[in-house]
mmCIF file of C-alpha atoms in Angstrom:
data_model
loop_
_atom_site.group_PDB
_atom_site.id
_atom_site.type_symbol
_atom_site.label_atom_id
_atom_site.label_comp_id
_atom_site.label_asym_id
_atom_site.label_seq_id
_atom_site.Cartn_x
_atom_site.Cartn_y
_atom_site.Cartn_z
ATOM 1 C CA GLY A 243 209.285 130.433 104.014
ATOM 2 C CA ASP A 244 207.555 127.295 105.271
ATOM 3 C CA GLY A 245 204.197 129.123 105.487
ATOM 4 C CA GLU A 246 204.313 130.169 101.836
ATOM 5 C CA LEU A 247 205.313 126.640 100.831
ATOM 6 C CA ARG A 248 202.358 125.159 102.748
ATOM 7 C CA LEU A 249 199.931 127.646 101.165
ATOM 8 C CA SER A 250 201.287 126.855 97.703
ATOM 9 C CA LEU A 251 200.945 123.122 98.363
ATOM 10 C CA MET A 252 197.362 123.559 99.627
ATOM 11 C CA ALA A 253 196.441 125.597 96.561
ATOM 12 C CA THR A 254 197.891 122.927 94.277
ATOM 13 C CA LEU A 255 195.960 120.189 96.094
ATOM 14 C CA ALA A 256 192.752 122.240 95.874
ATOM 15 C CA GLN A 257 193.230 122.697 92.121
ATOM 16 C CA GLU A 258 193.860 118.985 91.666
ATOM 17 C CA GLU A 259 190.722 118.134 93.647
ATOM 18 C CA SER A 260 188.661 120.579 91.546
ATOM 19 C CA ARG A 261 190.003 118.960 88.381
ATOM 20 C CA LYS A 262 189.020 115.492 89.646
ATOM 21 C CA VAL A 263 185.524 116.732 90.548
ATOM 22 C CA SER A 264 185.172 118.204 87.058
ATOM 23 C CA GLU A 265 186.195 114.905 85.470
ATOM 24 C CA ARG A 266 183.726 112.972 87.638
ATOM 25 C CA VAL A 267 180.909 115.348 86.686
ATOM 26 C CA LYS A 268 181.671 114.935 82.975
ATOM 27 C CA ALA A 269 181.758 111.155 83.381
ATOM 28 C CA GLY A 270 178.410 111.305 85.183
ATOM 29 C CA GLN A 271 176.924 113.419 82.391
ATOM 30 C CA LYS A 272 178.068 110.839 79.840
ATOM 31 C CA ILE A 273 176.366 108.062 81.820
ATOM 32 C CA SER A 274 173.205 110.213 82.064
ATOM 33 C CA ARG A 275 173.125 110.566 78.270
ATOM 34 C CA GLU A 276 173.649 106.858 77.771
ATOM 35 C CA ASN A 277 170.814 106.099 80.202
ATOM 36 C CA LYS A 278 168.589 108.790 78.622
ATOM 37 C CA MET A 279 168.132 110.412 82.026
ATOM 38 C CA LEU A 280 165.604 113.262 82.192
ATOM 39 C CA TYR A 281 166.501 116.485 83.994
ATOM 40 C CA GLY A 282 164.192 119.031 85.619
ATOM 41 C CA SER A 283 160.915 118.839 87.534
ATOM 42 C CA GLY A 284 158.895 117.627 84.562
ATOM 43 C CA ASN A 285 156.591 120.683 84.463
ATOM 44 C CA ILE A 286 156.618 120.870 80.683
ATOM 45 C CA LEU A 287 153.687 121.835 78.473
ATOM 46 C CA GLY A 288 152.220 118.787 76.745
ATOM 47 C CA TYR A 289 153.482 116.137 79.145
ATOM 48 C CA ASP A 290 152.853 114.754 82.610
ATOM 49 C CA ARG A 291 155.614 113.185 84.663
ATOM 50 C CA LYS A 292 155.776 111.508 88.053
ATOM 51 C CA ALA A 293 158.979 111.295 90.092
ATOM 52 C CA GLY A 294 161.353 108.718 88.637
ATOM 53 C CA GLU A 295 159.144 108.123 85.584
ATOM 54 C CA SER A 296 159.293 109.195 81.966
ATOM 55 C CA TYR A 297 156.982 111.642 80.182
ATOM 56 C CA THR A 298 153.403 110.707 79.295
ATOM 57 C CA ILE A 299 151.380 112.849 76.900
ATOM 58 C CA ASN A 300 148.765 115.215 78.330
ATOM 59 C CA PRO A 301 146.190 115.261 75.465
ATOM 60 C CA GLU A 302 144.787 118.750 76.100
ATOM 61 C CA GLN A 303 148.191 120.382 76.522
ATOM 62 C CA ALA A 304 149.656 118.426 73.608
ATOM 63 C CA GLU A 305 147.012 119.974 71.356
ATOM 64 C CA THR A 306 148.219 123.414 72.495
ATOM 65 C CA VAL A 307 151.804 122.435 71.604
ATOM 66 C CA ARG A 308 150.691 121.390 68.107
ATOM 67 C CA MET A 309 148.865 124.729 67.730
ATOM 68 C CA ILE A 310 152.032 126.620 68.604
ATOM 69 C CA PHE A 311 154.190 124.769 66.073
ATOM 70 C CA ASP A 312 151.510 124.968 63.350
ATOM 71 C CA LEU A 313 150.987 128.712 63.847
ATOM 72 C CA TYR A 314 154.734 129.353 63.950
ATOM 73 C CA GLU A 315 155.256 127.440 60.722
ATOM 74 C CA GLN A 316 152.428 129.454 59.137
ATOM 75 C CA GLY A 317 154.432 132.627 59.783
ATOM 76 C CA LEU A 318 152.990 133.967 63.043
ATOM 77 C CA GLY A 319 155.499 135.396 65.513
ATOM 78 C CA GLY A 320 155.622 134.719 69.233
ATOM 79 C CA ALA A 321 153.497 137.754 70.186
ATOM 80 C CA LYS A 322 150.727 136.869 67.730
ATOM 81 C CA ILE A 323 150.723 133.219 68.807
ATOM 82 C CA ALA A 324 150.458 134.319 72.455
ATOM 83 C CA LYS A 325 147.463 136.474 71.509
ATOM 84 C CA VAL A 326 145.766 133.611 69.651
ATOM 85 C CA LEU A 327 146.259 131.205 72.566
ATOM 86 C CA THR A 328 144.902 133.790 74.998
ATOM 87 C CA GLU A 329 141.824 134.404 72.826
ATOM 88 C CA ARG A 330 141.222 130.649 72.624
ATOM 89 C CA GLY A 331 141.580 130.295 76.391
ATOM 90 C CA ARG A 332 144.416 127.772 76.114
ATOM 91 C CA LYS A 333 146.201 127.062 79.395
ATOM 92 C CA ASN A 334 149.960 126.786 79.913
ATOM 93 C CA SER A 335 151.721 124.052 81.903
ATOM 94 C CA SER A 336 150.795 125.822 85.169
ATOM 95 C CA GLY A 337 147.102 125.785 84.267
ATOM 96 C CA LEU A 338 146.956 129.529 83.592
ATOM 97 C CA VAL A 339 145.895 131.460 80.499
ATOM 98 C CA ARG A 340 149.161 133.372 80.485
ATOM 99 C CA TRP A 341 151.350 133.543 77.396
ATOM 100 C CA ASP A 342 154.240 135.697 76.240
ATOM 101 C CA VAL A 343 156.913 135.682 73.554
ATOM 102 C CA SER A 344 159.584 134.025 75.685
ATOM 103 C CA TYR A 345 157.262 131.132 76.607
ATOM 104 C CA ILE A 346 156.398 130.526 72.943
ATOM 105 C CA THR A 347 160.072 130.662 71.939
ATOM 106 C CA ARG A 348 161.023 128.127 74.616
ATOM 107 C CA VAL A 349 158.348 125.740 73.340
ATOM 108 C CA ILE A 350 159.560 126.059 69.739
ATOM 109 C CA ALA A 351 163.195 125.418 70.743
ATOM 110 C CA ASN A 352 162.407 122.440 73.007
ATOM 111 C CA ALA A 353 163.565 119.161 71.435
ATOM 112 C CA THR A 354 161.423 117.170 73.875
ATOM 113 C CA TYR A 355 158.502 117.668 71.500
ATOM 114 C CA LYS A 356 160.227 115.664 68.766
ATOM 115 C CA GLY A 357 160.951 112.893 71.272
ATOM 116 C CA CYS A 358 164.531 113.805 72.182
ATOM 117 C CA VAL A 359 166.445 114.740 75.315
ATOM 118 C CA CYS A 360 168.816 117.680 74.886
ATOM 119 C CA TYR A 361 172.205 117.811 76.650
ATOM 120 C CA ASN A 362 175.086 120.297 76.735
ATOM 121 C CA LYS A 363 172.792 123.341 77.103
ATOM 122 C CA SER A 364 175.150 124.739 79.746
ATOM 123 C CA ARG A 365 178.770 124.243 80.714
ATOM 124 C CA SER A 366 181.248 125.087 83.453
ATOM 125 C CA ASN A 367 183.587 128.006 82.725
ATOM 126 C CA ASN A 368 186.546 126.116 84.272
ATOM 127 C CA TYR A 369 187.209 123.423 86.865
ATOM 128 C CA LEU A 370 188.308 125.951 89.499
ATOM 129 C CA GLU A 371 185.365 128.371 89.574
ATOM 130 C CA GLN A 372 182.703 125.890 88.359
ATOM 131 C CA LYS A 373 180.461 128.749 87.212
ATOM 132 C CA ARG A 374 177.611 127.574 84.978
ATOM 133 C CA ILE A 375 177.399 129.378 81.649
ATOM 134 C CA THR A 376 174.516 129.007 79.231
ATOM 135 C CA ASN A 377 175.733 127.460 75.999
ATOM 136 C CA ARG A 378 174.288 129.614 73.221
ATOM 137 C CA ASP A 379 175.947 127.588 70.459
ATOM 138 C CA ARG A 380 172.881 125.517 69.626
ATOM 139 C CA ASP A 381 174.818 123.595 66.984
ATOM 140 C CA SER A 382 176.851 121.993 69.789
ATOM 141 C CA TYR A 383 173.791 120.617 71.612
ATOM 142 C CA ILE A 384 173.619 116.841 71.939
ATOM 143 C CA TYR A 385 170.269 115.199 71.176
ATOM 144 C CA GLU A 386 169.479 111.662 72.332
ATOM 145 C CA LYS A 387 166.294 109.809 71.388
ATOM 146 C CA GLY A 388 164.080 109.538 74.469
ATOM 147 C CA ASP A 389 161.888 106.674 75.633
ATOM 148 C CA PHE A 390 158.702 108.760 75.427
ATOM 149 C CA GLU A 391 156.236 109.575 72.662
ATOM 150 C CA PRO A 392 156.874 112.732 70.586
ATOM 151 C CA ILE A 393 154.117 115.315 70.094
ATOM 152 C CA ILE A 394 155.279 116.615 66.713
ATOM 153 C CA THR A 395 157.389 115.129 63.923
ATOM 154 C CA GLU A 396 161.136 115.684 63.678
ATOM 155 C CA GLU A 397 160.566 117.242 60.242
ATOM 156 C CA GLN A 398 158.229 119.932 61.606
ATOM 157 C CA TRP A 399 160.566 120.610 64.532
ATOM 158 C CA ASP A 400 163.498 121.069 62.129
ATOM 159 C CA ARG A 401 161.482 123.423 59.903
ATOM 160 C CA CYS A 402 160.543 125.565 62.910
ATOM 161 C CA GLN A 403 164.178 125.644 64.105
ATOM 162 C CA ALA A 404 165.208 127.038 60.714
ATOM 163 C CA ILE A 405 162.635 129.843 61.120
ATOM 164 C CA LEU A 406 163.745 130.454 64.712
ATOM 165 C CA LYS A 407 167.395 130.632 63.688
ATOM 166 C CA GLU A 408 166.602 133.371 61.182
ATOM 167 C CA LYS A 409 164.892 135.434 63.875
ATOM 168 C CA ARG A 410 167.299 134.787 66.743
ATOM 169 C CA LYS A 411 169.525 137.468 68.197
ATOM 170 C CA THR A 412 173.221 137.058 67.576
ATOM 171 C CA THR A 413 175.603 136.311 70.423
ATOM 172 C CA LEU A 414 178.936 138.007 71.047
ATOM 173 C CA VAL A 415 181.746 136.629 73.171
ATOM 174 C CA GLU A 416 183.693 139.252 75.096
ATOM 175 C CA ASN A 417 186.492 138.220 77.471
ATOM 176 C CA GLY A 418 185.146 134.681 77.442
ATOM 177 C CA GLU A 419 181.628 135.805 78.444
ATOM 178 C CA GLU A 420 178.705 135.241 76.074
ATOM 179 C CA LYS A 421 176.481 138.278 75.503
ATOM 180 C CA LYS A 422 173.339 138.732 73.461
ATOM 181 C CA LYS A 423 173.213 141.429 70.827
ATOM 182 C CA SER A 424 170.103 142.288 68.861
ATOM 183 C CA ASN A 425 170.226 142.380 65.069
ATOM 184 C CA ARG A 426 167.825 145.329 65.199
ATOM 185 C CA THR A 427 169.271 147.747 67.742
ATOM 186 C CA SER A 428 167.125 150.878 67.724
ATOM 187 C CA ARG A 429 168.842 154.257 67.500
ATOM 188 C CA ASP A 430 165.611 156.092 68.302
ATOM 189 C CA LEU A 431 165.971 158.463 71.251
ATOM 190 C CA TRP A 432 162.561 157.736 72.782
ATOM 191 C CA VAL A 433 162.928 153.956 72.506
ATOM 192 C CA LYS A 434 166.073 154.319 74.610
ATOM 193 C CA LYS A 435 164.539 156.745 77.106
ATOM 194 C CA LEU A 436 160.852 155.873 77.535
ATOM 195 C CA ARG A 437 159.613 153.607 80.306
ATOM 196 C CA CYS A 438 155.971 152.692 80.854
ATOM 197 C CA SER A 439 154.168 153.078 84.176
ATOM 198 C CA CYS A 440 154.224 149.251 84.376
ATOM 199 C CA GLY A 441 158.041 149.303 84.106
ATOM 200 C CA SER A 442 158.298 148.050 80.523
ATOM 201 C CA SER A 443 160.155 149.667 77.636
ATOM 202 C CA PHE A 444 158.447 150.837 74.430
ATOM 203 C CA ARG A 445 158.573 149.768 70.794
ATOM 204 C CA LYS A 446 158.370 152.247 67.923
ATOM 205 C CA ASN A 447 155.574 151.363 65.485
ATOM 206 C CA ARG A 448 154.516 152.776 62.147
ATOM 207 C CA TYR A 449 151.224 154.494 63.019
ATOM 208 C CA HIS A 450 149.946 156.384 59.952
ATOM 209 C CA LYS A 451 151.088 157.281 56.429
ATOM 210 C CA HIS A 452 149.868 160.678 55.214
ATOM 211 C CA ASN A 453 148.892 161.697 51.666
ATOM 212 C CA ASP A 454 152.155 163.595 51.231
ATOM 213 C CA GLY A 455 154.139 160.419 51.960
ATOM 214 C CA THR A 456 155.269 161.369 55.459
ATOM 215 C CA VAL A 457 154.835 158.784 58.222
ATOM 216 C CA THR A 458 153.721 159.214 61.829
ATOM 217 C CA TYR A 459 155.063 156.762 64.410
ATOM 218 C CA ASN A 460 153.872 155.862 67.872
ATOM 219 C CA TYR A 461 155.386 154.146 70.893
ATOM 220 C CA VAL A 462 153.667 151.080 72.369
ATOM 221 C CA CYS A 463 154.396 149.351 75.687
ATOM 222 C CA TYR A 464 156.179 145.998 75.204
ATOM 223 C CA ASN A 465 154.095 144.493 78.018
ATOM 224 C CA GLN A 466 151.002 145.013 75.867
ATOM 225 C CA ILE A 467 152.739 143.779 72.713
ATOM 226 C CA ASN A 468 153.841 140.564 74.394
ATOM 227 C CA ASN A 469 150.888 139.881 76.683
ATOM 228 C CA GLY A 470 147.928 141.905 75.418
ATOM 229 C CA LYS A 471 146.163 144.775 77.192
ATOM 230 C CA ALA A 472 144.766 144.329 80.682
ATOM 231 C CA SER A 473 141.340 145.554 79.478
ATOM 232 C CA GLN A 474 141.213 142.826 76.808
ATOM 233 C CA ARG A 475 142.047 140.157 79.385
ATOM 234 C CA GLU A 476 139.364 141.530 81.706
ATOM 235 C CA LYS A 477 136.729 141.193 78.950
ATOM 236 C CA MET A 478 137.723 137.533 78.543
ATOM 237 C CA GLY A 479 137.434 136.962 82.293
ATOM 238 C CA LEU A 480 141.186 136.500 82.787
ATOM 239 C CA GLU A 481 143.437 137.877 85.534
ATOM 240 C CA THR A 482 144.803 141.381 84.972
ATOM 241 C CA ASP A 483 147.494 141.698 87.668
ATOM 242 C CA GLY A 484 150.829 142.552 86.088
ATOM 243 C CA TYR A 485 149.290 143.521 82.750
ATOM 244 C CA CYS A 486 149.163 147.015 81.269
ATOM 245 C CA ASN A 487 146.524 149.463 79.971
ATOM 246 C CA GLU A 488 148.798 152.441 79.265
ATOM 247 C CA HIS A 489 147.979 154.393 76.106
ATOM 248 C CA SER A 490 150.416 154.501 73.199
ATOM 249 C CA VAL A 491 151.994 157.886 72.475
ATOM 250 C CA THR A 492 152.692 159.425 69.072
ATOM 251 C CA ASP A 493 156.173 160.671 68.210
ATOM 252 C CA TRP A 494 155.069 164.280 67.542
ATOM 253 C CA LYS A 495 153.792 164.554 71.120
ATOM 254 C CA MET A 496 157.194 163.498 72.456
ATOM 255 C CA GLU A 497 158.929 166.036 70.216
ATOM 256 C CA MET A 498 156.514 168.790 71.283
ATOM 257 C CA MET A 499 156.998 168.058 74.993
ATOM 258 C CA ALA A 500 160.752 168.006 74.559
ATOM 259 C CA LYS A 501 160.661 171.340 72.738
ATOM 260 C CA TYR A 502 158.441 173.196 75.193
#
C-alpha cells in the first residue's frame, strides 16, 4: 500500500544519505592526510603538544623512548623492558612510574617516533552502520612524513617492527569480524581455570629440573609478570594500588588438591 511505499522510499533516502556522509568522511580523511593533520589529544610519550600545534620533543621522555627501542632491539621483551624502566624510575607520559607490556608494545608500534603520521588504523564496517573497526592489517597503514622532529631513525623503527611482527598474535576474520588468536594457546587445565585474587590469569612457568630429568612447573600471576610485584614497588617508593603480591603455586600442589 501507500504506507509501505513511503517506508521503502524513506529507507532508500536514508541509505543514500548515509552513502553521501561516508563519501564526505573519506574525502575529509584524504584532505587530513594531505595537510598532515595530527589526531588525538597529544598525550604521547616523548613529545609535548599544545592545541592546534605540532609535536615538540620532551627531552626527558624522549630519552625513555630511545631506551625502549634500544632494549627491544637488544632482545628484551615488553615485560622485561617494563621492569627495567620501573627500576630506573622512568616516568610515562602521565608522569607516573607505571609500565606494562601493552604500553611498551604501543610505543614500539608507534610511527610517530620515526617522524611519521599513521592513517587508516581503523575503518567503518559499512556506510549504513558506520561501526568503527580496528584495522589489524598493518601492511595497509598509510604513513605520511610529519612536520615534527623524529626521536629515533626510520631504520631502527623498521628493525623493531620486524621483531614485533614475529612476536605478534595472528588475526582471524570470522563473519567479517576481526578476532585475535594467540600463536601459543595453552592447553594446560590450570592455565584455563586459575584466577588470582587480583583478578588476573596465570602463566605456566618452568620452575625446576630434577636430576632424573623430570620438570616441575609453577603458575605465576600475569599481573606480576607484566607489572612487577607490589612488594618490589613498595621498596622503590612507588604506588602499590592495583598491583599484586600473590604467591606462585607449583603444579603438584594443584594436582594434589584436585585429587583430595
